[in-house]
Short mmCIF file of C-alpha atoms in Angstrom, two decimals:
data_model
loop_
_atom_site.label_atom_id
_atom_site.label_comp_id
_atom_site.label_asym_id
_atom_site.label_seq_id
_atom_site.Cartn_x
_atom_site.Cartn_y
_atom_site.Cartn_z
CA MET L 13 -14.28 -49.45 -18.73
CA PRO L 14 -16.90 -46.68 -18.68
CA GLU L 15 -17.24 -44.55 -21.75
CA LEU L 16 -15.97 -40.97 -21.54
CA THR L 17 -18.96 -38.70 -21.94
CA ARG L 18 -19.12 -34.97 -22.20
CA ARG L 19 -20.67 -34.81 -18.70
CA ARG L 20 -17.79 -36.79 -17.15
CA ALA L 21 -15.17 -34.73 -18.99
CA LEU L 22 -16.74 -31.46 -17.83
CA THR L 23 -17.05 -32.75 -14.26
CA ALA L 24 -13.38 -33.75 -14.22
CA ALA L 25 -12.34 -30.41 -15.73
CA ALA L 26 -14.39 -28.50 -13.15
CA ALA L 27 -12.86 -30.53 -10.31
CA LEU L 28 -9.34 -29.86 -11.60
CA ALA L 29 -10.07 -26.16 -12.04
CA ALA L 30 -11.48 -25.91 -8.52
CA ALA L 31 -8.46 -27.71 -7.05
CA ALA L 32 -6.04 -25.50 -8.99
CA GLY L 33 -7.97 -22.36 -8.02
CA THR L 34 -7.65 -22.96 -4.28
CA GLN L 35 -3.84 -23.00 -4.35
CA PRO L 36 -3.39 -19.24 -5.12
CA LEU L 37 -5.95 -18.39 -2.45
CA LEU L 38 -4.05 -20.30 0.22
CA ALA L 39 -0.52 -19.30 -0.78
CA PRO L 40 -0.70 -15.51 -0.17
CA GLY L 41 -2.11 -15.93 3.33
CA ALA L 42 0.53 -18.46 4.24
CA SER L 43 3.38 -16.30 3.00
CA ALA L 44 2.00 -13.08 4.49
CA ALA L 45 1.66 -14.63 7.93
CA GLY L 46 5.39 -15.27 8.14
CA HIS L 47 6.46 -12.00 6.52
CA SER L 48 7.20 -8.93 8.60
CA HIS L 49 6.73 -5.48 7.09
CA GLU L 50 8.57 -3.77 9.96
CA GLY L 51 11.79 -3.45 7.94
CA SER L 52 9.99 -1.26 5.42
CA LEU L 53 9.37 1.48 8.01
CA GLU L 54 12.82 3.01 7.66
CA PRO L 55 13.01 6.76 6.93
CA PHE L 56 13.36 7.78 3.29
CA ASP L 57 14.01 11.04 1.45
CA GLU L 58 14.18 11.01 -2.34
CA VAL L 59 13.11 12.78 -5.49
CA TYR L 60 10.60 10.76 -7.48
CA LYS L 61 9.47 12.08 -10.88
CA GLY L 62 10.59 15.57 -9.89
CA ARG L 63 8.73 15.55 -6.56
CA ARG L 64 10.42 15.29 -3.16
CA ILE L 65 8.94 12.46 -1.14
CA GLN L 66 9.86 11.85 2.49
CA GLY L 67 8.82 9.37 5.11
CA ARG L 68 9.76 8.75 8.71
CA PRO L 69 8.44 7.23 11.88
CA ALA L 70 6.22 9.89 13.48
CA GLY L 71 8.33 9.89 16.65
CA MET L 72 11.39 11.35 14.88
CA ASP L 73 11.83 15.02 15.73
CA ASP L 74 13.26 16.34 12.50
CA MET L 75 13.65 15.33 8.88
CA GLY L 76 14.99 18.07 6.69
CA GLY L 77 12.90 20.84 8.23
CA MET L 78 9.71 18.84 8.61
CA LYS L 79 9.51 19.39 12.39
CA GLY L 80 6.17 20.77 13.46
CA MET L 81 4.40 19.98 10.19
CA GLY L 82 2.11 17.40 11.74
CA GLY L 83 2.37 13.66 11.65
CA GLY L 84 1.03 12.97 8.17
CA HIS L 85 -1.45 10.68 9.85
CA HIS L 86 -4.62 11.11 11.87
CA HIS L 87 -6.30 9.05 14.58
CA GLY L 88 -3.53 6.42 14.59
CA HIS L 89 -4.30 5.01 11.11
CA GLY L 90 -0.78 5.70 9.89
CA ALA L 91 0.77 3.32 12.45
CA GLY L 92 3.02 6.13 13.65
CA TYR L 93 4.48 6.92 10.24
CA ALA L 94 4.57 10.32 8.49
CA VAL L 95 4.83 10.79 4.72
CA PHE L 96 5.35 14.08 2.87
CA VAL L 97 5.14 15.07 -0.80
CA ASP L 98 6.94 18.35 -1.47
CA GLY L 99 6.71 19.16 2.25
CA VAL L 100 2.93 18.60 2.48
CA ALA L 101 1.76 15.78 4.75
CA LEU L 102 0.27 12.84 2.87
CA HIS L 103 -2.31 10.98 4.97
CA VAL L 104 -1.31 7.29 4.99
CA MET L 105 -2.98 4.34 6.65
CA ARG L 106 -1.79 0.82 7.33
CA ASN L 107 -4.28 -1.94 6.57
CA ALA L 108 -4.77 -5.01 8.72
CA ASP L 109 -2.86 -7.14 6.19
CA GLY L 110 0.20 -4.86 6.45
CA SER L 111 -0.35 -3.05 3.16
CA TRP L 112 -0.50 0.76 2.97
CA ILE L 113 -2.92 3.18 1.33
CA SER L 114 -3.02 6.95 1.11
CA VAL L 115 -5.79 9.49 0.78
CA VAL L 116 -4.69 10.02 -2.84
CA SER L 117 -4.51 6.37 -3.92
CA HIS L 118 -7.03 4.90 -1.51
CA TYR L 119 -8.06 1.89 -3.60
CA ASP L 120 -4.57 0.76 -4.57
CA PRO L 121 -2.84 -0.83 -1.54
CA VAL L 122 0.95 -1.03 -1.70
CA ALA L 123 3.63 -2.75 0.38
CA THR L 124 5.42 0.25 1.94
CA PRO L 125 4.88 3.92 2.83
CA ARG L 126 7.50 4.78 0.17
CA ALA L 127 5.41 2.95 -2.43
CA ALA L 128 2.32 4.84 -1.18
CA ALA L 129 4.15 8.15 -1.68
CA ARG L 130 5.23 7.12 -5.19
CA ALA L 131 1.68 6.02 -6.05
CA ALA L 132 0.38 9.39 -4.83
CA VAL L 133 2.88 11.22 -7.05
CA ASP L 134 1.79 9.09 -10.00
CA GLU L 135 -1.88 9.79 -9.27
CA LEU L 136 -1.36 13.53 -8.78
CA GLN L 137 0.17 13.83 -12.28
CA GLY L 138 1.93 17.08 -11.38
CA ALA L 139 -0.91 18.61 -9.35
CA ALA L 140 -0.12 19.99 -5.91
CA LEU L 141 -1.02 17.90 -2.88
CA LEU L 142 -3.41 19.83 -0.66
CA PRO L 143 -3.26 19.39 3.11
CA PHE L 144 -5.69 16.82 4.50
CA PRO L 145 -8.10 18.56 6.90
CA ALA L 146 -7.96 17.19 10.43
CA ASN L 147 -11.31 16.50 12.04
#
Protein backbone atom coordinates (compact mmCIF):
# COMPACT_ATOMS: atom_id res chain seq x y z
CA MET A 1 0.00 0.00 0.00
CA PRO A 2 1.46 3.38 -0.98
CA GLU A 3 2.39 5.75 1.78
CA LEU A 4 0.18 8.81 2.27
CA THR A 5 2.31 11.84 1.52
CA ARG A 6 1.49 15.48 1.86
CA ARG A 7 1.38 15.80 -1.95
CA ARG A 8 -1.19 12.99 -2.29
CA ALA A 9 -3.31 14.37 0.55
CA LEU A 10 -3.34 17.85 -0.99
CA THR A 11 -4.15 16.43 -4.44
CA ALA A 12 -7.07 14.45 -3.01
CA ALA A 13 -8.31 17.48 -1.06
CA ALA A 14 -8.11 19.68 -4.16
CA ALA A 15 -10.01 17.10 -6.23
CA LEU A 16 -12.75 16.85 -3.58
CA ALA A 17 -12.99 20.63 -3.31
CA ALA A 18 -13.24 20.99 -7.08
CA ALA A 19 -15.96 18.32 -7.27
CA ALA A 20 -17.91 19.91 -4.42
CA GLY A 21 -17.52 23.38 -5.94
CA THR A 22 -19.13 22.44 -9.25
CA GLN A 23 -22.40 21.35 -7.64
CA PRO A 24 -23.55 24.88 -6.57
CA LEU A 25 -22.64 26.20 -10.01
CA LEU A 26 -24.83 23.64 -11.76
CA ALA A 27 -27.78 23.70 -9.37
CA PRO A 28 -28.95 27.33 -9.82
CA GLY A 29 -29.01 27.06 -13.61
CA ALA A 30 -30.96 23.83 -13.48
CA SER A 31 -33.55 25.20 -11.09
CA ALA A 32 -33.86 28.55 -12.86
CA ALA A 33 -34.52 26.90 -16.21
CA GLY A 34 -37.66 25.24 -14.91
CA HIS A 35 -38.87 28.20 -12.85
CA SER A 36 -41.23 30.77 -14.30
CA HIS A 37 -41.19 34.32 -12.95
CA GLU A 38 -44.43 35.23 -14.74
CA GLY A 39 -46.51 34.79 -11.57
CA SER A 40 -44.56 37.58 -9.91
CA LEU A 41 -45.84 40.18 -12.39
CA GLU A 42 -49.13 40.72 -10.60
CA PRO A 43 -50.06 44.31 -9.68
CA PHE A 44 -49.19 45.47 -6.17
CA ASP A 45 -49.94 48.54 -4.07
CA GLU A 46 -48.55 48.75 -0.55
CA VAL A 47 -46.86 50.98 1.96
CA TYR A 48 -43.30 49.90 2.67
CA LYS A 49 -41.32 51.73 5.36
CA GLY A 50 -43.68 54.69 5.08
CA ARG A 51 -43.40 54.94 1.28
CA ARG A 52 -46.17 53.96 -1.14
CA ILE A 53 -44.90 51.51 -3.72
CA GLN A 54 -46.98 50.39 -6.68
CA GLY A 55 -46.43 48.11 -9.61
CA ARG A 56 -48.52 46.99 -12.54
CA PRO A 57 -48.22 45.65 -16.04
CA ALA A 58 -47.69 48.69 -18.28
CA GLY A 59 -50.81 47.87 -20.31
CA MET A 60 -53.16 48.55 -17.38
CA ASP A 61 -54.93 51.88 -17.80
CA ASP A 62 -55.25 53.00 -14.22
CA MET A 63 -53.85 52.19 -10.80
CA GLY A 64 -54.90 54.61 -8.14
CA GLY A 65 -54.50 57.73 -10.26
CA MET A 66 -51.31 56.66 -12.00
CA LYS A 67 -52.81 56.96 -15.51
CA GLY A 68 -50.73 59.13 -17.78
CA MET A 69 -47.65 59.12 -15.55
CA GLY A 70 -45.55 57.16 -18.01
CA GLY A 71 -44.68 53.51 -18.00
CA GLY A 72 -41.92 53.49 -15.41
CA HIS A 73 -39.78 51.86 -18.06
CA HIS A 74 -37.96 53.00 -21.17
CA HIS A 75 -37.01 51.29 -24.42
CA GLY A 76 -38.66 48.00 -23.42
CA HIS A 77 -36.20 47.13 -20.63
CA GLY A 78 -38.96 46.90 -18.05
CA ALA A 79 -40.67 44.00 -19.86
CA GLY A 80 -43.91 45.97 -19.91
CA TYR A 81 -44.03 46.58 -16.16
CA ALA A 82 -44.36 49.94 -14.38
CA VAL A 83 -43.21 50.60 -10.81
CA PHE A 84 -43.84 53.75 -8.76
CA VAL A 85 -42.47 55.04 -5.46
CA ASP A 86 -44.70 57.73 -3.96
CA GLY A 87 -46.22 58.28 -7.41
CA VAL A 88 -42.87 58.79 -9.18
CA ALA A 89 -41.97 56.24 -11.86
CA LEU A 90 -39.08 53.98 -10.89
CA HIS A 91 -37.15 52.75 -13.94
CA VAL A 92 -36.98 48.94 -13.72
CA MET A 93 -35.35 46.45 -16.05
CA ARG A 94 -35.67 42.70 -16.35
CA ASN A 95 -32.40 40.81 -16.80
CA ALA A 96 -31.97 37.84 -19.10
CA ASP A 97 -32.01 35.46 -16.12
CA GLY A 98 -35.43 36.78 -15.00
CA SER A 99 -34.13 38.91 -12.14
CA TRP A 100 -35.01 42.62 -11.85
CA ILE A 101 -32.94 45.73 -11.23
CA SER A 102 -33.83 49.39 -10.90
CA VAL A 103 -32.01 52.61 -11.61
CA VAL A 104 -31.66 53.09 -7.83
CA SER A 105 -30.34 49.62 -6.94
CA HIS A 106 -28.71 48.73 -10.24
CA TYR A 107 -26.11 46.30 -8.89
CA ASP A 108 -28.43 44.32 -6.64
CA PRO A 109 -30.70 42.08 -8.76
CA VAL A 110 -33.88 40.85 -7.08
CA ALA A 111 -36.57 38.31 -7.97
CA THR A 112 -39.60 40.56 -8.53
CA PRO A 113 -40.53 44.15 -9.38
CA ARG A 114 -41.98 44.45 -5.85
CA ALA A 115 -38.59 43.48 -4.41
CA ALA A 116 -36.95 46.05 -6.73
CA ALA A 117 -39.28 48.75 -5.37
CA ARG A 118 -38.52 47.73 -1.79
CA ALA A 119 -34.77 47.73 -2.50
CA ALA A 120 -35.08 51.22 -3.98
CA VAL A 121 -36.89 52.45 -0.86
CA ASP A 122 -34.15 50.94 1.29
CA GLU A 123 -31.44 52.57 -0.83
CA LEU A 124 -33.16 55.97 -0.90
CA GLN A 125 -33.17 56.10 2.93
CA GLY A 126 -35.99 58.66 2.98
CA ALA A 127 -34.77 60.76 0.05
CA ALA A 128 -37.23 61.60 -2.71
CA LEU A 129 -37.08 59.62 -5.94
CA LEU A 130 -36.44 61.96 -8.84
CA PRO A 131 -37.96 61.22 -12.25
CA PHE A 132 -35.68 59.32 -14.62
CA PRO A 133 -35.04 61.48 -17.72
CA ALA A 134 -36.20 59.86 -20.94
CA ASN A 135 -33.74 60.01 -23.80
